[in-house]
Amino acid sequence: LEELSSANTTMQELMAEVDKAPLPEGVQRLLDQAGKQSGDATAADNVVPLRPRDSAPLFQMPAALAAGVTLVVGFLVGNFMSTPAPQGLTASVLSSGAVATNSPLHALLDETASGVEIDLDGNASATAILSFENTEGRYCRQFRVDGAAESGHAVACQRDNTWQLDTIAFAAAPSGAFSPASANVPASVDAAVDRLLADGEPLSPDQESDLISQGWD
C-alpha cells in the first residue's frame, strides 16, 4: 500500500508539472483565436463564453483545427466517392433490378447477337458475351458495358416478360490494345454463370439467333 501511495503521489506531481508547462506557441495562438471568436459571438448573441484555459479538457480540439480536419476529410470523401460508373450502365441498369424496356441496354439483351457492340447514350458501349438457359428454364445473357474509366460486367435473365439483373460487378476499363468482350470478367460474374447454367453449355450462335427472332419465346 505504501508503494502504491508513493507512486500515486509521484504521478500527481508529474501531472502538475505538465499542467504548469506553457502550451506550444502555435497551439496557444489557435486557442486565443477561438476564445476571441467566442467572445465576439457572446457580445452579439449572449452565448456562454468558453471555459478558462485551465479547465479545458486535455484533448479538446481547437475550433480552427477542427474546421481544418473537417475540410480535409470532406475533400478525401468527395474524391473517393465521386469516381463515376459507366453512365449508360448506371442509368439503364443500376436504378432497378429490371432493365427498362425503352433503354439501349434492353435492345442489346433483346435484339442483339453476342459479340456485336452497341452504343449506350453516347457515354458507354455494350456487348453481349453469351446466352444460355438457366436451371429454371429461363434464358439469360452475360454482357459487358465499357465506360471511360471502368467496365461493368453483368448477367440478366428473362423473368416476367422482361430482363432482370442477376449479378453486376466492375473492373478497370481495358487500355491500349483491343480487348475482346470476354476478357477481364470478374470472378463473381463467372461464378454466377456457372451457377445458372442448366447443362453447362451456352447457346450456339444459331440457337441464339432463333430465340432473338422469336422474342425469346
Short mmCIF file of C-alpha atoms in Angstrom, two decimals:
data_model
loop_
_atom_site.label_atom_id
_atom_site.label_comp_id
_atom_site.label_asym_id
_atom_site.label_seq_id
_atom_site.Cartn_x
_atom_site.Cartn_y
_atom_site.Cartn_z
CA LEU A 1 0.00 0.00 0.00
CA GLU A 2 2.86 2.37 0.81
CA GLU A 3 4.39 1.72 -2.65
CA LEU A 4 1.06 2.40 -4.39
CA SER A 5 0.57 5.59 -2.38
CA SER A 6 4.08 6.76 -3.25
CA ALA A 7 3.54 6.02 -6.95
CA ASN A 8 0.24 7.92 -6.89
CA THR A 9 1.92 10.92 -5.27
CA THR A 10 4.69 10.87 -7.88
CA MET A 11 2.16 10.73 -10.71
CA GLN A 12 0.21 13.68 -9.29
CA GLU A 13 3.41 15.72 -9.08
CA LEU A 14 4.32 14.89 -12.69
CA MET A 15 0.84 15.83 -13.95
CA ALA A 16 1.03 19.11 -12.03
CA GLU A 17 4.32 19.92 -13.77
CA VAL A 18 2.78 19.13 -17.17
CA ASP A 19 -0.20 21.36 -16.41
CA LYS A 20 2.14 24.24 -15.47
CA ALA A 21 4.17 23.96 -18.68
CA PRO A 22 3.26 26.56 -21.34
CA LEU A 23 1.49 25.37 -24.47
CA PRO A 24 3.37 25.47 -27.80
CA GLU A 25 3.08 28.90 -29.44
CA GLY A 26 1.05 27.61 -32.41
CA VAL A 27 -1.48 25.81 -30.22
CA GLN A 28 -1.81 28.81 -27.89
CA ARG A 29 -2.42 31.08 -30.90
CA LEU A 30 -5.25 28.82 -32.10
CA LEU A 31 -6.81 28.77 -28.63
CA ASP A 32 -6.56 32.55 -28.33
CA GLN A 33 -8.21 32.96 -31.74
CA ALA A 34 -11.01 30.57 -30.77
CA GLY A 35 -11.52 32.48 -27.50
CA LYS A 36 -11.67 35.82 -29.32
CA GLN A 37 -14.25 34.46 -31.80
CA SER A 38 -16.29 33.12 -28.89
CA GLY A 39 -16.12 36.49 -27.14
CA ASP A 40 -17.37 38.29 -30.25
CA ALA A 41 -20.25 35.86 -30.56
CA THR A 42 -21.10 36.37 -26.86
CA ALA A 43 -21.50 40.11 -27.29
CA ALA A 44 -23.86 39.67 -30.23
CA ASP A 45 -25.84 36.57 -29.27
CA ASN A 46 -25.49 36.28 -25.47
CA VAL A 47 -23.73 32.92 -25.84
CA VAL A 48 -21.97 31.50 -22.76
CA PRO A 49 -18.18 32.12 -23.12
CA LEU A 50 -15.66 29.34 -23.49
CA ARG A 51 -14.32 27.91 -20.25
CA PRO A 52 -10.96 29.25 -18.99
CA ARG A 53 -7.88 27.54 -20.39
CA ASP A 54 -7.04 25.70 -17.16
CA SER A 55 -10.46 23.97 -17.09
CA ALA A 56 -10.49 22.84 -20.73
CA PRO A 57 -10.31 19.06 -21.34
CA LEU A 58 -6.78 17.83 -22.14
CA PHE A 59 -7.78 16.50 -25.58
CA GLN A 60 -10.22 19.24 -26.65
CA MET A 61 -9.59 20.14 -30.32
CA PRO A 62 -9.37 23.89 -31.05
CA ALA A 63 -12.19 25.15 -33.27
CA ALA A 64 -9.89 26.24 -36.09
CA LEU A 65 -8.09 22.90 -36.09
CA ALA A 66 -11.40 21.02 -36.07
CA ALA A 67 -12.56 23.03 -39.07
CA GLY A 68 -9.35 22.13 -40.91
CA VAL A 69 -9.77 18.43 -40.19
CA THR A 70 -13.37 18.57 -41.39
CA LEU A 71 -12.26 20.22 -44.62
CA VAL A 72 -9.61 17.56 -45.32
CA VAL A 73 -11.98 14.68 -44.55
CA GLY A 74 -14.60 16.22 -46.80
CA PHE A 75 -12.08 16.57 -49.62
CA LEU A 76 -10.98 12.93 -49.34
CA VAL A 77 -14.52 11.58 -49.15
CA GLY A 78 -15.57 13.70 -52.10
CA ASN A 79 -12.73 12.43 -54.26
CA PHE A 80 -13.12 8.75 -53.36
CA MET A 81 -16.92 8.81 -53.63
CA SER A 82 -17.07 10.68 -56.94
CA THR A 83 -15.46 8.03 -59.17
CA PRO A 84 -18.18 7.52 -61.81
CA ALA A 85 -19.54 4.21 -63.03
CA PRO A 86 -20.23 3.96 -66.77
CA GLN A 87 -23.14 6.34 -67.22
CA GLY A 88 -25.10 4.08 -69.60
CA LEU A 89 -24.90 1.25 -67.10
CA THR A 90 -25.89 3.48 -64.19
CA ALA A 91 -28.90 4.96 -65.97
CA SER A 92 -30.21 1.77 -67.54
CA VAL A 93 -29.24 -0.91 -65.07
CA LEU A 94 -28.35 0.12 -61.53
CA SER A 95 -31.53 2.14 -60.96
CA SER A 96 -33.61 -1.03 -60.82
CA GLY A 97 -33.40 -4.81 -60.99
CA ALA A 98 -35.48 -4.72 -64.16
CA VAL A 99 -33.98 -3.31 -67.36
CA ALA A 100 -36.19 -0.55 -68.77
CA THR A 101 -37.85 -1.68 -71.99
CA ASN A 102 -37.11 1.65 -73.70
CA SER A 103 -33.39 1.62 -72.87
CA PRO A 104 -30.49 0.83 -75.22
CA LEU A 105 -29.46 -1.93 -72.83
CA HIS A 106 -32.82 -3.66 -73.30
CA ALA A 107 -32.22 -3.51 -77.06
CA LEU A 108 -28.86 -5.19 -76.52
CA LEU A 109 -30.35 -8.03 -74.47
CA ASP A 110 -33.49 -8.49 -76.52
CA GLU A 111 -32.34 -7.94 -80.09
CA THR A 112 -28.53 -8.02 -80.45
CA ALA A 113 -26.37 -11.07 -81.15
CA SER A 114 -23.42 -11.85 -78.90
CA GLY A 115 -20.21 -10.14 -79.99
CA VAL A 116 -21.98 -7.12 -81.54
CA GLU A 117 -21.21 -3.81 -79.80
CA ILE A 118 -23.87 -1.11 -79.47
CA ASP A 119 -23.75 2.46 -78.15
CA LEU A 120 -25.40 3.38 -74.83
CA ASP A 121 -26.46 7.04 -74.61
CA GLY A 122 -23.16 8.18 -76.14
CA ASN A 123 -21.30 7.63 -72.85
CA ALA A 124 -20.61 3.90 -72.97
CA SER A 125 -20.79 0.87 -75.24
CA ALA A 126 -22.22 -2.57 -74.50
CA THR A 127 -21.58 -6.05 -75.86
CA ALA A 128 -23.38 -9.32 -75.14
CA ILE A 129 -20.87 -12.11 -74.45
CA LEU A 130 -23.02 -15.25 -74.42
CA SER A 131 -26.56 -16.56 -73.93
CA PHE A 132 -27.74 -19.64 -72.04
CA GLU A 133 -30.72 -21.34 -70.40
CA ASN A 134 -30.67 -21.37 -66.61
CA THR A 135 -31.75 -24.10 -64.20
CA GLU A 136 -35.31 -22.67 -64.11
CA GLY A 137 -35.67 -22.89 -67.88
CA ARG A 138 -35.30 -19.11 -68.35
CA TYR A 139 -32.94 -17.55 -70.87
CA CYS A 140 -30.04 -15.44 -69.59
CA ARG A 141 -27.35 -13.29 -71.15
CA GLN A 142 -23.92 -12.29 -69.93
CA PHE A 143 -22.86 -8.83 -71.13
CA ARG A 144 -20.32 -6.08 -70.64
CA VAL A 145 -20.60 -2.28 -70.56
CA ASP A 146 -17.45 -0.22 -71.21
CA GLY A 147 -17.14 3.35 -69.96
CA ALA A 148 -14.19 5.72 -69.98
CA ALA A 149 -12.76 4.63 -66.62
CA GLU A 150 -14.16 1.19 -65.89
CA SER A 151 -16.19 -1.70 -67.26
CA GLY A 152 -19.38 -3.17 -65.85
CA HIS A 153 -19.94 -6.92 -66.23
CA ALA A 154 -23.38 -8.40 -65.59
CA VAL A 155 -25.81 -11.27 -66.10
CA ALA A 156 -29.51 -10.70 -66.81
CA CYS A 157 -32.26 -13.31 -67.13
CA GLN A 158 -35.77 -13.30 -68.62
CA ARG A 159 -38.44 -13.04 -65.91
CA ASP A 160 -41.99 -11.68 -66.00
CA ASN A 161 -41.63 -10.74 -69.68
CA THR A 162 -38.59 -8.54 -69.10
CA TRP A 163 -34.87 -8.77 -68.39
CA GLN A 164 -33.94 -8.86 -64.70
CA LEU A 165 -30.39 -8.38 -63.43
CA ASP A 166 -28.87 -11.28 -61.54
CA THR A 167 -25.26 -10.18 -61.00
CA ILE A 168 -23.23 -6.98 -61.51
CA ALA A 169 -19.50 -6.39 -60.98
CA PHE A 170 -17.00 -3.73 -62.02
CA ALA A 171 -13.44 -3.91 -63.32
CA ALA A 172 -10.91 -1.42 -64.67
CA ALA A 173 -11.56 -0.47 -68.27
CA PRO A 174 -9.15 -2.07 -70.76
CA SER A 175 -6.49 0.25 -72.11
CA GLY A 176 -4.22 0.20 -75.12
CA ALA A 177 -4.68 -2.71 -77.50
CA PHE A 178 -8.06 -4.18 -78.41
CA SER A 179 -9.56 -6.40 -75.72
CA PRO A 180 -12.28 -8.98 -76.50
CA ALA A 181 -15.60 -8.62 -74.68
CA SER A 182 -15.00 -11.83 -72.75
CA ALA A 183 -11.68 -10.59 -71.30
CA ASN A 184 -11.18 -9.49 -67.68
CA VAL A 185 -14.51 -10.87 -66.47
CA PRO A 186 -14.74 -10.59 -62.65
CA ALA A 187 -14.77 -13.89 -60.77
CA SER A 188 -18.21 -13.16 -59.31
CA VAL A 189 -19.74 -12.97 -62.79
CA ASP A 190 -18.03 -16.19 -63.92
CA ALA A 191 -19.36 -17.87 -60.76
CA ALA A 192 -22.88 -16.59 -61.47
CA VAL A 193 -22.82 -18.05 -64.99
CA ASP A 194 -21.60 -21.41 -63.66
CA ARG A 195 -24.38 -21.37 -61.05
CA LEU A 196 -27.13 -20.52 -63.51
CA LEU A 197 -26.15 -22.80 -66.41
CA ALA A 198 -28.55 -25.74 -66.75
CA ASP A 199 -26.43 -28.16 -68.80
CA GLY A 200 -23.06 -26.43 -68.60
CA GLU A 201 -23.12 -25.18 -72.20
CA PRO A 202 -24.12 -21.75 -73.58
CA LEU A 203 -26.43 -21.46 -76.57
CA SER A 204 -24.89 -21.78 -80.02
CA PRO A 205 -25.00 -18.75 -82.35
CA ASP A 206 -27.80 -20.40 -84.36
CA GLN A 207 -29.86 -21.13 -81.24
CA GLU A 208 -29.36 -17.58 -80.03
CA SER A 209 -30.34 -16.14 -83.42
CA ASP A 210 -33.55 -18.19 -83.49
CA LEU A 211 -34.52 -17.05 -79.99
CA ILE A 212 -33.85 -13.40 -80.84
CA SER A 213 -36.08 -13.64 -83.90
CA GLN A 214 -38.80 -15.31 -81.78
CA GLY A 215 -38.62 -12.74 -78.98
CA TRP A 216 -37.01 -15.27 -76.62
CA ASP A 217 -40.17 -17.42 -76.52
#
